[in-house]
Structures are given as structure tokens and as C-alpha cells.
XYZ file of C-alpha atoms in Angstrom:
688
model
C -99.860 -84.733 -59.544
C -96.008 -84.352 -58.379
C -95.286 -80.470 -58.228
C -92.056 -79.979 -59.909
C -90.363 -77.292 -57.345
C -86.672 -77.689 -58.703
C -87.625 -74.955 -60.972
C -88.053 -72.229 -57.985
C -85.100 -73.606 -55.907
C -82.750 -70.443 -57.416
C -85.400 -67.713 -56.146
C -85.102 -69.678 -52.983
C -81.058 -69.721 -52.730
C -81.149 -65.888 -53.343
C -83.564 -65.534 -51.553
C -82.456 -67.107 -48.131
C -78.608 -65.459 -49.545
C -80.237 -62.180 -49.465
C -82.129 -62.771 -45.657
C -78.542 -64.052 -44.338
C -77.423 -61.132 -45.138
C -79.480 -59.269 -42.971
C -78.980 -61.447 -40.344
C -75.524 -60.560 -40.461
C -75.550 -56.584 -40.393
C -78.453 -56.945 -37.498
C -75.975 -59.246 -35.717
C -73.115 -56.755 -35.800
C -75.655 -53.633 -35.473
C -76.082 -55.376 -32.253
C -76.274 -54.083 -28.701
C -76.720 -57.186 -26.501
C -76.882 -54.955 -23.487
C -80.029 -52.944 -24.752
C -80.575 -55.085 -27.948
C -83.677 -53.370 -30.137
C -87.296 -55.113 -30.812
C -87.266 -54.441 -33.831
C -83.119 -55.728 -34.825
C -84.493 -59.228 -32.981
C -87.564 -59.101 -35.086
C -85.674 -58.710 -38.344
C -83.469 -61.618 -37.736
C -86.019 -63.745 -36.303
C -87.962 -62.871 -39.944
C -84.547 -64.038 -41.338
C -84.482 -67.310 -40.154
C -88.187 -68.046 -39.892
C -87.722 -67.573 -44.129
C -85.128 -69.791 -44.405
C -86.441 -71.983 -41.885
C -89.990 -72.178 -44.111
C -88.510 -72.160 -46.890
C -85.977 -74.810 -47.048
C -89.020 -77.574 -45.454
C -90.714 -76.228 -48.575
C -88.258 -77.494 -51.258
C -87.111 -80.536 -48.871
C -83.770 -79.101 -47.876
C -83.981 -80.886 -44.108
C -80.494 -79.953 -42.633
C -81.377 -76.578 -43.473
C -84.210 -76.616 -41.931
C -83.731 -78.207 -38.913
C -80.689 -76.295 -38.342
C -83.150 -72.813 -38.643
C -85.570 -74.389 -36.644
C -83.421 -73.939 -33.489
C -81.996 -70.222 -34.208
C -85.448 -69.337 -34.254
C -86.706 -70.810 -31.310
C -83.837 -69.411 -29.668
C -84.703 -65.958 -31.231
C -88.483 -66.129 -30.334
C -87.464 -66.727 -26.629
C -85.405 -63.488 -26.813
C -87.759 -61.184 -28.893
C -90.097 -62.621 -25.960
C -88.246 -61.677 -22.861
C -87.695 -64.925 -21.909
C -84.280 -65.016 -22.670
C -81.625 -62.460 -22.237
C -79.126 -61.596 -25.371
C -75.993 -61.965 -24.583
C -72.464 -61.519 -26.583
C -72.015 -65.666 -26.329
C -75.377 -65.883 -28.327
C -74.363 -63.361 -30.530
C -70.781 -65.116 -31.505
C -73.357 -68.036 -31.934
C -75.778 -66.418 -34.413
C -73.317 -65.216 -36.390
C -71.439 -68.504 -36.667
C -74.532 -69.775 -37.930
C -74.466 -67.385 -40.541
C -71.610 -68.283 -42.088
C -72.721 -72.247 -42.222
C -75.859 -71.767 -43.645
C -74.209 -69.163 -46.340
C -71.888 -72.656 -46.717
C -75.102 -75.334 -46.422
C -76.710 -73.315 -48.865
C -73.305 -73.026 -51.060
C -73.470 -76.978 -50.703
C -77.130 -77.264 -52.204
C -76.200 -74.745 -55.037
C -73.498 -77.084 -56.041
C -75.727 -80.355 -55.231
C -72.758 -81.454 -53.306
C -73.419 -83.072 -49.399
C -72.586 -81.012 -46.429
C -70.395 -82.292 -44.141
C -68.834 -79.599 -41.628
C -68.348 -80.174 -38.020
C -69.128 -76.799 -37.383
C -72.087 -77.949 -37.551
C -73.286 -80.430 -34.970
C -71.151 -78.485 -32.138
C -73.466 -75.842 -32.333
C -76.260 -77.925 -32.678
C -75.396 -79.263 -30.064
C -74.217 -76.141 -27.753
C -78.468 -74.123 -29.482
C -79.556 -78.050 -28.207
C -77.709 -77.666 -24.547
C -79.066 -73.675 -24.298
C -83.087 -74.722 -25.660
C -83.097 -77.620 -23.022
C -81.817 -75.217 -20.263
C -84.064 -72.910 -17.978
C -84.737 -69.768 -19.974
C -82.562 -66.822 -17.757
C -84.051 -64.481 -15.690
C -83.520 -61.138 -16.968
C -83.469 -59.674 -13.926
C -84.108 -61.185 -10.494
C -85.906 -57.662 -8.923
C -87.845 -57.683 -11.473
C -88.995 -61.458 -11.723
C -90.008 -61.248 -8.221
C -91.759 -57.869 -8.745
C -93.801 -59.991 -12.089
C -94.636 -62.674 -9.436
C -95.586 -60.546 -7.526
C -98.096 -59.209 -9.693
C -101.325 -60.941 -11.559
C -99.915 -62.627 -15.047
C -101.417 -61.141 -17.749
C -104.419 -63.417 -19.022
C -103.535 -66.852 -20.924
C -105.883 -67.739 -23.819
C -106.840 -71.785 -24.320
C -106.621 -71.890 -28.224
C -108.726 -74.356 -30.438
C -106.858 -74.872 -33.281
C -108.053 -77.275 -36.296
C -105.937 -78.027 -38.511
C -106.811 -80.367 -42.238
C -103.175 -80.671 -43.501
C -103.216 -80.113 -47.696
C -103.071 -83.566 -49.322
C -99.429 -82.265 -51.188
C -98.082 -80.658 -47.604
C -95.213 -83.288 -47.058
C -94.829 -83.548 -50.536
C -93.501 -80.266 -51.049
C -91.239 -80.527 -47.733
C -93.656 -79.207 -44.663
C -93.477 -81.358 -42.017
C -96.549 -80.549 -39.718
C -94.388 -82.320 -36.439
C -91.812 -79.269 -36.974
C -95.103 -77.006 -37.224
C -96.571 -78.565 -33.707
C -93.123 -78.755 -32.358
C -92.410 -74.976 -32.937
C -96.337 -74.639 -31.323
C -94.877 -76.555 -28.496
C -92.138 -74.146 -27.579
C -95.014 -70.830 -27.088
C -96.834 -72.195 -24.200
C -98.987 -75.861 -23.607
C -99.741 -78.082 -26.435
C -102.366 -81.141 -26.949
C -102.386 -82.775 -30.086
C -105.357 -84.954 -30.954
C -105.560 -86.734 -34.175
C -108.713 -85.732 -35.409
C -110.051 -87.584 -38.688
C -108.273 -89.609 -41.762
C -109.509 -89.487 -45.202
C -107.968 -91.212 -46.729
C -108.783 -93.020 -50.466
C -109.758 -96.821 -50.833
C -106.073 -98.762 -49.827
C -105.285 -99.591 -53.866
C -105.768 -96.286 -54.191
C -103.357 -94.351 -51.214
C -100.416 -92.031 -51.921
C -97.548 -92.902 -50.347
C -96.520 -89.039 -50.713
C -100.384 -87.642 -49.856
C -101.501 -87.082 -46.259
C -104.643 -87.630 -45.151
C -104.791 -86.685 -41.928
C -106.378 -83.968 -39.755
C -105.678 -82.359 -36.287
C -107.587 -80.263 -33.528
C -104.776 -78.672 -31.121
C -105.603 -77.003 -27.594
C -102.746 -74.426 -27.344
C -102.606 -72.394 -23.913
C -100.083 -69.264 -24.358
C -100.363 -65.846 -24.202
C -98.727 -65.267 -27.492
C -101.451 -63.299 -30.132
C -103.012 -64.888 -32.915
C -100.127 -63.282 -35.232
C -97.938 -65.530 -33.762
C -99.667 -68.637 -34.674
C -99.927 -67.594 -37.317
C -95.987 -67.402 -38.316
C -95.956 -70.628 -37.616
C -98.078 -71.667 -40.714
C -97.600 -69.293 -42.952
C -95.714 -71.920 -45.498
C -98.818 -74.025 -45.727
C -101.394 -71.518 -45.187
C -102.494 -71.937 -49.052
C -102.949 -75.321 -49.386
C -104.057 -76.427 -45.583
C -107.604 -75.466 -43.474
C -106.881 -73.820 -40.950
C -109.106 -72.526 -38.285
C -108.777 -70.777 -35.378
C -110.962 -69.577 -31.954
C -110.146 -69.474 -28.009
C -111.241 -68.207 -24.834
C -109.265 -66.843 -22.148
C -108.649 -68.419 -18.551
C -106.744 -67.831 -15.221
C -104.242 -69.963 -13.980
C -106.393 -72.103 -11.719
C -108.681 -73.162 -15.051
C -105.544 -73.645 -16.879
C -104.428 -76.400 -14.397
C -107.760 -78.061 -14.420
C -107.392 -78.227 -18.188
C -104.094 -79.804 -18.070
C -105.122 -82.040 -15.475
C -107.830 -83.471 -17.730
C -106.233 -83.010 -21.163
C -104.530 -87.004 -20.446
C -107.226 -89.032 -22.318
C -106.157 -92.373 -24.600
C -106.428 -89.577 -28.159
C -104.356 -87.288 -26.573
C -100.603 -87.618 -27.124
C -97.876 -84.272 -26.469
C -95.891 -83.880 -28.849
C -92.373 -85.517 -28.781
C -89.579 -83.361 -28.044
C -88.158 -83.176 -31.223
C -87.049 -85.552 -33.693
C -83.592 -83.618 -34.777
C -80.466 -85.237 -34.403
C -79.277 -81.734 -32.966
C -80.952 -83.136 -29.761
C -79.109 -86.283 -29.210
C -76.625 -84.359 -26.494
C -76.410 -81.450 -24.304
C -72.470 -81.019 -24.737
C -71.124 -77.408 -24.980
C -69.283 -75.746 -27.438
C -65.784 -76.222 -27.695
C -63.465 -72.938 -25.988
C -62.027 -72.871 -29.780
C -64.622 -73.582 -32.923
C -62.673 -73.889 -36.060
C -64.376 -71.189 -38.003
C -66.295 -72.346 -41.633
C -64.652 -71.439 -44.247
C -66.813 -68.733 -46.265
C -67.819 -68.849 -49.228
C -67.954 -65.591 -51.532
C -70.258 -63.297 -50.759
C -69.892 -61.697 -54.116
C -70.006 -64.432 -56.649
C -72.798 -65.945 -58.003
C -73.257 -69.686 -58.918
C -73.295 -70.973 -62.588
C -76.280 -69.496 -64.453
C -76.917 -66.759 -61.947
C -79.482 -64.202 -61.819
C -79.355 -60.607 -61.600
C -82.719 -58.568 -60.257
C -83.445 -55.752 -62.160
C -86.311 -53.086 -61.409
C -89.361 -52.224 -63.067
C -88.313 -49.113 -64.263
C -85.170 -50.217 -65.310
C -87.194 -52.734 -68.249
C -89.591 -50.401 -68.617
C -87.404 -47.343 -70.172
C -86.006 -50.717 -72.075
C -88.885 -51.516 -74.116
C -89.527 -47.830 -74.419
C -86.339 -48.008 -76.275
C -87.111 -50.702 -78.792
C -90.372 -49.060 -79.446
C -87.797 -46.279 -80.361
C -85.980 -48.561 -82.178
C -89.088 -50.352 -83.990
C -90.561 -47.023 -85.361
C -87.113 -46.061 -86.559
C -86.776 -49.353 -88.194
C -89.802 -48.752 -89.879
C -89.371 -45.833 -91.243
C -86.292 -46.868 -92.931
C -87.997 -50.050 -94.532
C -90.711 -47.396 -96.082
C -87.717 -45.777 -97.947
C -86.188 -49.102 -98.758
C -88.973 -50.115 -101.104
C -89.029 -46.788 -102.938
C -87.951 -47.337 -106.785
C -86.184 -44.044 -106.455
C -85.189 -41.773 -103.220
C -85.906 -38.304 -103.813
C -84.593 -35.514 -101.955
C -86.719 -35.317 -99.315
C -86.458 -39.139 -99.167
C -82.853 -39.045 -98.894
C -82.908 -36.059 -95.911
C -85.362 -38.451 -93.945
C -83.291 -41.407 -94.549
C -80.564 -39.049 -93.247
C -81.823 -38.127 -89.837
C -83.724 -42.236 -89.769
C -80.068 -42.995 -89.349
C -79.529 -40.269 -87.134
C -81.943 -40.968 -84.901
C -80.779 -45.193 -85.461
C -77.862 -44.159 -83.672
C -79.026 -41.946 -80.465
C -81.422 -44.946 -80.245
C -78.813 -47.672 -79.979
C -76.331 -44.972 -77.779
C -79.544 -45.028 -75.548
C -80.032 -48.650 -75.780
C -76.345 -49.528 -74.965
C -76.505 -47.605 -71.923
C -79.871 -48.777 -70.580
C -78.506 -52.058 -71.301
C -75.362 -51.455 -69.193
C -77.785 -49.793 -66.540
C -79.072 -53.736 -66.033
C -76.186 -55.051 -65.278
C -75.005 -51.868 -62.251
C -75.696 -53.585 -58.589
C -74.773 -50.754 -56.302
C -70.786 -51.490 -54.530
C -73.095 -51.704 -50.878
C -73.280 -55.533 -51.990
C -69.693 -55.937 -51.655
C -69.071 -53.597 -48.956
C -71.364 -55.852 -46.825
C -68.908 -58.457 -45.928
C -66.551 -55.741 -44.520
C -68.067 -55.202 -40.987
C -67.678 -58.712 -40.017
C -64.213 -59.773 -41.451
C -63.185 -56.342 -39.517
C -64.877 -57.298 -36.567
C -63.514 -60.468 -36.667
C -60.047 -59.828 -37.418
C -59.920 -57.053 -34.922
C -61.077 -59.419 -32.137
C -57.869 -61.898 -33.578
C -55.644 -59.108 -33.128
C -56.644 -58.226 -30.394
C -57.604 -54.106 -31.896
C -60.555 -51.834 -31.675
C -61.887 -50.536 -35.312
C -64.065 -48.852 -36.020
C -64.833 -49.459 -39.974
C -66.818 -46.679 -42.059
C -68.382 -46.874 -45.950
C -68.894 -44.113 -47.828
C -71.052 -44.240 -51.402
C -72.334 -47.245 -50.900
C -75.662 -46.613 -53.541
C -72.565 -46.162 -55.756
C -72.829 -48.520 -59.252
C -70.693 -50.519 -61.074
C -71.277 -53.523 -63.295
C -72.098 -56.673 -61.552
C -68.772 -58.785 -63.096
C -66.242 -55.674 -62.295
C -67.515 -56.086 -58.234
C -67.657 -60.234 -58.457
C -63.244 -59.643 -59.313
C -62.886 -56.514 -57.571
C -64.003 -58.208 -54.349
C -60.944 -60.398 -53.332
C -57.987 -57.475 -53.711
C -60.539 -55.228 -51.797
C -60.489 -58.010 -48.729
C -56.609 -58.247 -49.103
C -55.875 -54.627 -48.406
C -58.715 -54.303 -45.416
C -56.928 -57.342 -43.789
C -53.413 -55.832 -44.551
C -54.441 -52.474 -43.036
C -55.721 -54.087 -40.418
C -52.639 -56.167 -39.660
C -49.903 -53.954 -40.940
C -51.244 -50.708 -40.449
C -53.386 -50.227 -37.262
C -51.665 -49.895 -34.184
C -52.471 -52.386 -31.116
C -54.747 -49.757 -28.661
C -51.774 -49.341 -26.348
C -49.470 -47.943 -29.283
C -51.934 -45.945 -30.388
C -52.544 -44.384 -26.784
C -48.752 -44.082 -26.850
C -48.317 -42.366 -29.824
C -51.478 -39.865 -28.422
C -53.838 -41.355 -31.664
C -57.501 -42.266 -30.177
C -57.374 -46.010 -28.991
C -59.993 -47.168 -31.325
C -58.162 -46.883 -35.315
C -60.153 -46.417 -38.512
C -60.894 -47.723 -41.594
C -62.445 -46.184 -44.155
C -64.155 -47.380 -47.412
C -64.870 -44.886 -49.865
C -67.127 -45.657 -52.934
C -67.448 -42.604 -55.781
C -67.499 -42.026 -60.070
C -65.329 -39.799 -61.868
C -65.262 -39.259 -65.858
C -66.567 -42.297 -66.593
C -64.467 -44.855 -63.568
C -65.559 -45.723 -59.893
C -62.808 -45.102 -57.852
C -62.455 -46.850 -54.446
C -60.570 -46.003 -50.806
C -59.487 -48.245 -48.604
C -57.874 -45.931 -45.772
C -56.911 -46.216 -42.476
C -55.562 -43.946 -40.088
C -52.070 -46.220 -38.529
C -48.787 -46.425 -38.935
C -48.648 -45.834 -42.200
C -45.365 -47.642 -44.349
C -42.221 -47.518 -42.424
C -40.197 -46.981 -45.782
C -37.254 -48.228 -43.720
C -37.640 -50.856 -43.358
C -39.812 -51.219 -46.378
C -35.977 -50.611 -48.633
C -33.985 -52.658 -45.898
C -36.380 -56.036 -46.507
C -35.429 -54.951 -50.593
C -32.220 -55.069 -50.098
C -32.244 -58.812 -48.498
C -34.509 -60.053 -50.899
C -32.129 -58.634 -53.847
C -35.361 -56.136 -55.455
C -32.395 -53.054 -54.625
C -28.981 -52.553 -54.823
C -27.085 -51.651 -51.425
C -26.120 -48.201 -52.626
C -29.893 -47.541 -55.083
C -31.302 -44.571 -53.569
C -35.046 -44.534 -54.434
C -38.038 -41.867 -53.760
C -40.171 -42.385 -51.014
C -43.021 -43.079 -54.009
C -40.604 -45.530 -55.395
C -40.186 -47.301 -52.225
C -43.723 -47.329 -51.536
C -43.822 -48.844 -54.737
C -42.079 -51.933 -53.649
C -44.343 -53.889 -51.659
C -46.273 -54.534 -54.907
C -43.814 -56.565 -55.732
C -44.179 -60.837 -56.662
C -43.168 -62.296 -52.544
C -41.926 -59.284 -51.444
C -43.632 -58.825 -47.197
C -42.319 -57.175 -44.132
C -43.955 -59.828 -41.980
C -41.677 -61.495 -39.637
C -43.706 -64.622 -39.548
C -46.247 -66.628 -41.115
C -49.500 -66.125 -40.252
C -53.165 -65.817 -41.996
C -53.520 -62.352 -42.203
C -50.149 -61.821 -43.877
C -46.593 -63.291 -44.512
C -46.881 -65.425 -47.310
C -45.089 -63.691 -50.198
C -48.271 -63.729 -51.904
C -49.988 -60.612 -51.555
C -49.720 -57.229 -53.002
C -48.617 -58.258 -55.914
C -51.853 -60.509 -56.593
C -53.589 -57.724 -56.267
C -52.465 -55.127 -58.735
C -52.125 -58.105 -61.096
C -56.152 -58.951 -60.522
C -56.784 -55.197 -60.682
C -54.582 -54.278 -64.195
C -56.949 -57.776 -65.210
C -60.053 -55.363 -64.784
C -58.332 -52.848 -66.665
C -58.014 -50.809 -63.570
C -55.065 -49.147 -61.135
C -53.896 -48.529 -57.946
C -52.072 -46.037 -56.785
C -50.635 -45.757 -52.975
C -50.623 -42.902 -50.459
C -48.898 -43.194 -46.851
C -47.247 -41.107 -44.239
C -45.422 -42.350 -40.779
C -47.528 -42.747 -37.932
C -50.595 -40.841 -39.673
C -51.663 -43.857 -42.139
C -51.970 -45.531 -45.594
C -54.246 -44.744 -49.008
C -55.274 -46.748 -51.971
C -56.797 -45.529 -54.812
C -58.669 -48.365 -56.592
C -60.005 -46.980 -59.922
C -61.826 -49.478 -62.773
C -64.031 -48.875 -65.348
C -67.814 -48.996 -64.464
C -68.070 -52.229 -67.104
C -65.917 -54.615 -68.427
C -68.176 -54.903 -72.006
C -67.447 -51.796 -73.119
C -63.564 -50.126 -73.693
C -62.891 -46.458 -74.288
C -59.628 -47.299 -77.079
C -57.637 -45.772 -79.437
C -57.176 -48.116 -82.432
C -53.773 -48.191 -84.256
C -51.961 -49.388 -87.480
C -49.506 -52.147 -87.375
C -48.632 -53.366 -90.891
C -52.234 -54.757 -91.863
C -53.281 -55.144 -88.655
C -55.558 -52.953 -85.843
C -55.095 -53.115 -82.351
C -57.046 -51.604 -79.716
C -54.898 -50.356 -76.808
C -57.318 -49.007 -73.174
C -56.920 -45.274 -73.527
C -57.117 -45.413 -69.741
C -53.532 -47.410 -69.640
C -51.607 -44.382 -72.614
C -50.308 -41.358 -71.782
C -48.879 -39.723 -74.701
C -47.800 -40.375 -78.458
C -44.486 -38.999 -79.815
C -41.927 -39.373 -82.749
C -38.479 -40.373 -81.143
C -35.638 -38.713 -82.759
C -32.107 -41.506 -83.003
C -30.251 -39.418 -80.676
C -32.422 -40.368 -77.917
C -32.232 -44.304 -78.671
C -30.655 -46.773 -77.072
C -29.967 -50.159 -77.862
C -28.997 -52.348 -74.703
C -28.776 -55.411 -76.661
C -30.208 -57.288 -79.695
C -33.532 -57.470 -79.217
C -33.808 -54.212 -76.733
C -33.615 -50.834 -77.106
C -34.644 -47.713 -74.842
C -35.682 -44.441 -75.879
C -34.659 -41.007 -73.141
C -37.924 -38.958 -72.187
C -37.500 -36.265 -69.844
C -35.084 -37.328 -67.582
C -36.550 -41.411 -67.429
C -35.872 -43.869 -69.921
C -38.468 -46.132 -71.388
C -38.248 -50.041 -72.862
C -40.178 -49.790 -75.897
C -41.981 -52.981 -77.280
C -41.911 -54.243 -81.233
C -45.561 -55.082 -81.426
C -45.365 -56.859 -84.576
C -42.159 -58.652 -83.190
C -44.565 -60.159 -80.375
C -46.857 -61.065 -82.354
C -44.860 -62.352 -85.613
C -46.284 -59.781 -88.072
C -44.860 -56.935 -90.674
C -44.980 -53.566 -89.944
C -44.185 -50.453 -91.864
C -41.316 -48.936 -89.105
C -39.036 -51.510 -88.302
C -36.786 -49.499 -86.852
C -37.857 -47.432 -83.553
C -37.591 -43.504 -85.638
C -39.711 -44.425 -88.627
C -42.843 -45.268 -86.753
C -44.408 -43.613 -83.286
C -44.018 -44.202 -79.793
C -47.710 -45.232 -77.612
C -46.267 -44.452 -74.155
C -48.653 -47.202 -71.971
C -48.338 -47.602 -68.089
C -47.917 -51.218 -67.354
C -48.014 -51.965 -63.103
C -47.036 -48.408 -62.888
C -44.165 -48.544 -65.009
C -43.420 -46.462 -68.578
C -43.249 -48.959 -71.303
C -43.262 -47.247 -75.337
C -45.240 -49.666 -78.190
C -43.549 -49.158 -81.355
C -46.715 -48.732 -83.971
C -47.238 -47.633 -87.336
C -50.151 -44.771 -87.339
C -52.165 -43.396 -84.563
C -56.566 -43.959 -85.578
C -59.330 -43.121 -84.040
C -60.854 -43.179 -80.728
C -63.650 -44.803 -79.759
C -65.710 -47.114 -77.579
C -65.728 -50.858 -78.705
C -67.731 -54.020 -77.427
C -65.583 -56.626 -75.878
C -65.627 -60.203 -77.113
C -63.598 -62.877 -75.053
C -60.802 -64.865 -77.121
C -60.117 -67.612 -74.332
C -64.223 -68.390 -74.791
C -64.082 -68.101 -78.219
C -60.444 -69.170 -79.359
C -58.378 -69.711 -76.742
C -55.968 -67.822 -74.691
C -53.425 -65.283 -76.748
C -50.841 -63.884 -74.640
C -50.600 -60.381 -74.955
C -54.080 -60.618 -75.838
C -57.416 -59.205 -73.692
C -60.126 -59.928 -76.443
C -61.184 -58.944 -79.436
C -63.888 -56.511 -80.993
C -65.715 -56.237 -84.571
C -65.412 -52.620 -85.626
C -67.587 -50.574 -87.998
C -66.776 -52.048 -91.053
C -66.583 -55.767 -90.316
C -63.084 -56.043 -89.191
C -61.812 -57.467 -85.993
C -59.367 -55.532 -83.873
C -56.933 -56.766 -81.633
C -57.156 -55.668 -78.034
C -53.660 -55.483 -76.393
C -53.246 -56.500 -72.829
C -50.339 -54.085 -71.749
C -49.518 -56.044 -68.813
C -49.430 -59.673 -70.732
C -47.603 -58.038 -73.598
C -44.752 -56.687 -71.562
C -43.938 -60.354 -69.698
C -44.540 -61.711 -73.695
C -41.513 -58.921 -74.688
C -39.170 -60.617 -70.893
C -39.313 -57.031 -69.767
C -39.413 -57.315 -66.124
C -38.069 -54.191 -64.434
C -38.064 -51.248 -66.372
C -36.016 -49.762 -63.854
C -33.405 -52.510 -64.422
C -33.130 -51.446 -68.135
C -32.681 -47.950 -67.169
C -29.991 -48.753 -65.155
């Protein structure tokens, strides 16, 4: 019977990506001069699991490559090879490469990257050369002492009939055993059916293996752990000394015995070294999930959900009994009222529990930054310490996926523009090693993410001059320090003198703020020259639920996100200034705000045609205030967001829709989109 493994492949992909994250984390923490055994073992186990899983699913390209990693790591952990910074770099590049290989498998596309063959050649060159001596003195002393007793292992290996069909190649296992010592393989038995009944995908072979090694049985069993459930494997051993070992090796050359080939992998075809400069692979996002991606949920959360559903069923049964009565007396009416209160409470609890299922610790996003900071710091010649706080803070999976790119840009910006080189830092009396801190914590139903550096801070004079050169600010216009800081969020603004891979392409901070605004979030900036900068991102915990203010405009109901609202007021006629046929300003204390007549932008009737006849709701759009003309303020409530794009089409100025308690549909206003729709590009321009 043919076994369909495709249904399990998604689990392999998820576990492999988790294994790669574990490898990367341990490699970044590793001190190559004094590597900890547990770190090396963790990295080895991750590579070993990926190799075994990929072989099971028939992903031979991944299996063959991870076998090279595994062999190198095995030599390091056994003390046969000294760990070096070059090995660390090769393994980190391999993590990137394997991520891209797995991404190609998930998308069912071919993988073709020249770095694969380059790294294969380098690993092969390392492994084919003699293992390095750990220390010459220790090696000399070891020769003088009695070598540890070796064992002759007899391994009877009867392959399961489906071993090949499942993607497990015995040759790879024998090759791995050969790395542990002197191996001889003898074909023990062929149990095949009649010729007409032979299945070309089945395996009918058994082998007798003789291995001379100082390894323990646990290491031998690791080689076969992926097939031990479907194969019959028997181990026996005896202790031998060096002389017996030589005698056995001399007598093992029988016509039936054949040494294991060095390798059948394409990676062993050459021993060329890695070029001095290797083009690093473009890394797929670690935070994004593939289509149909899954999420791991703890048993406790599932149990809590089941209990709440049980409470709902009980309440429904109680209300159902009351509904079957022909007449409802006062006692039944009281029971129905209590039942409805319980129903509301259970629904609220159920909603919170369902949202908790989508919550993930922000460490899933933070995990990519140690590598990013290390690589860019080396590229720029800067010494950087990365400090992570609040890694257990949870937020919605969708929010996390969408906030990663803005966070990456902010961290790269701090590395490139913020932190100084060691020489400059020392000249300023600072430690030569700079720091970047990522903080995450909950505050008032939101998650706060801070990116802090102790670098040079923003150069306000340079920013202002660049803005004037680009025509963003008039030559005679005076701006406050905070207003100058906000200029970096203008489209196309950059202080870089030259285009680089890290900055200066004219697309950056404006995109960061727009992406954050699309998540119903905000970003704030505080900077002190020669002290550093702090970016503070405020986001809702989930995109599925929105705290909103319901407003009426004519016969239509809209929802305005509460996080965007400053205040609402009636405006006296003398505080209204018309600057063009379609634009009016209102004076609010010491500033002028443009007012958008929402009914005009959405093309329907309203009660209040003029500003003086309605209410002006002051809202925030890209850190600038704008007024919305509405007829009436209704209630504040949480609403469930439904995508218009998925169910209808994208509507300018609208971010989604929701169904209210009375069954009517209310549109959710996208403040930034509405401002663009109204043609308001800069509130300061109108005020001027």
C-alpha cells in the first residue's frame, strides 16, 4: 500500500523552521573559543532532525546538505575538530540557505541558488581534509597515554519493506556510520518474492554491519532513529585493543564485504573553497506564514475553550426550555433575563478565549534581530549589543506578521544612521560598543514596542537643511525640534549622501509610518543629539476587534477608531475660514485644522451641510490633526472587523465593515485613506 506523506509535510516545514531558529539562536550565542557542549549538541540535534525529516519526505536536496552540516558538527562535538569563527559563519549562512530551500518546498517551486554549490564545496573540502588537532600539547600527551578502548559493534539491519518509499536511504545511514569509525558492510539476506510480484519501490535487503568505534550505543542509535519503527535492528559489541583492531581490519576484506562508498552526493565532486566574498541569500521572512499556515495552541487554551462552549450549551438549553412555554410567568421572565445575562457573559469570555488562541509571544518577531544586528554591525564596522526585553509579551499573529518589516527598517536605520563607529564613540566619551534595545509591553489594551539606540541622535540642522533643499520647508520657515523630527516621515526624505543597501533610497520612514497606520497603530519619535533616539510603536493587540466610536452622517452609520480620536466639538461660525471652494479650516486654540465633509467624499446626503450646523471630530492622521464633519455621535463599542476587499472590493477611505447589533452594516473609516481621498496632503500647508 502506498503511503501518502503529503498530509504531514506541513508539520515537517513548521518543525524545520523552528529547528533553524534554534540553530541560529545557539550559533549567535556561541563563543567559538570556548563553545559549550550543550550549545553544540542543540545545533547538532536540530540539523539531525531536519536531515531525517527531509529524507523521510523525499526532500533529498535538503537531506544531502544537512548531512554535511551534521557531519561537521559531529566532529566538533566529539573533539575531532576545533570550532572556528569560519565554521560559525558557514553554519549561519547554511541556516539562511535552508530557510530558502524549505520556503521553495512549501511553495512547490524549484530551488536554484549558487550559494548552495559554493557551501557544499566548502563543507566537503573541510570534511575531506584531516581533522584539526585541538592543541598540539594535548595531542602529544594523548599519544603517550593508552587510547580509550574501542568496541567492535555488530549491527544486524533488516530494512522495512517501505523504507525507500518513505524517502529513507540506507546508504546515507551507512555513510554516517562511516564517520564514526571503521565500517564494513556485508549483504546478509535478500528476501524477495517471485519476479512477477517484485515492487520496484520496495526494499527486500538485510545487512550485517561491523563498526569499530569508541562511540556509545546512543550515538549509533541516532543514525537509525528515523527508521527504527519500521526496521529490525539488533546491536551487539565486544571490547578490543589496538592490535585486535588492526587484525580485524586485515581480515575483513572478503569477497562478500564491500567498503561503504565515500558518498554519492554531488557535493563531493570538488574541494574548491568558498570565494572570498559570498553573495548572501535573500532571506524569506521568518514571521510570515505560508498560505494555509497553522498556529500551535496549548492544550490549556483548548480546554478552556471547550469549557466555555459547554457553558453556552447549558445556557442555550435553559433559554430553549423557556421558549417552549405557551405562557411566560414572572419567574420564567426572571430566568430568561438571567439566561441572557449569562449568554452575554459567556459570549464575552468565549470571544476573549478565541482571541487568545491567535496570540503569540513577540519573541517570534524578536528572534530575527540578533542575526540582523550581528551581520549589519560587521558590515558597517560597528560594535553593537542587542538588548531584548518583554519577549513573552503576546500579540495577534497577524499583527506580528505585519509589524516585522517596519521593525526591521527601524533597527537597520538605528544601525546605519544612529550608532557611531567605535572611534567616534570613544572620542565622544562613550563606550566603543553601542546598544540597541527592543522593548515590548502591554498598556491599556495595546502593545507598545520601543526601538531605542544610544547613538548620535537626530541632527536637526542637517534634517532641516535637507528638507529646505527638497522644497519641503520654506527657507524662512521656523520649526520646533519636534516638527523637524517629524520631517523624516515625509515621502522621499533621506539624509543619506549616497545610496546603499541599508539606506538612502528615498523610500523608508514614510512607508514605515503608513504600514503602522494601516494596523490602526501610531509611531512616535523622541531624539536627543549625542544621546540617542527612541521610536515608540503603539498597536492594537488584534486586528479582528476594534474599539470604535459610532457616528451618524445622514442615514448612514460609520465607525471611527477610538485610538485616532482627540476630541469632538461644535464650532462657532467666527472660527471657520474658507480657503478655497472645497477646503475650510477651523481654528482650534492656537492651530488651524482642515475639515473633511465626509458626506461629500462618500457622495450621500447629510443633515449638516455646513460646519457650523454639525459636530467636528478631531482625529489624528499621520501625526497631524484633521477634523471630520458628522451629524451625531452615537455609542462607543467594540466591533468585529470584516474585510471589504475579501467580500466586495477595496473602497478608498474605508478600512472594513462591521455588523451592528440591530443587523445593519457600518463602514469603518480609514482616516489616512480619507485624508488622501479629500486631497489634503499637509495640514501645515493649509494652516500657512
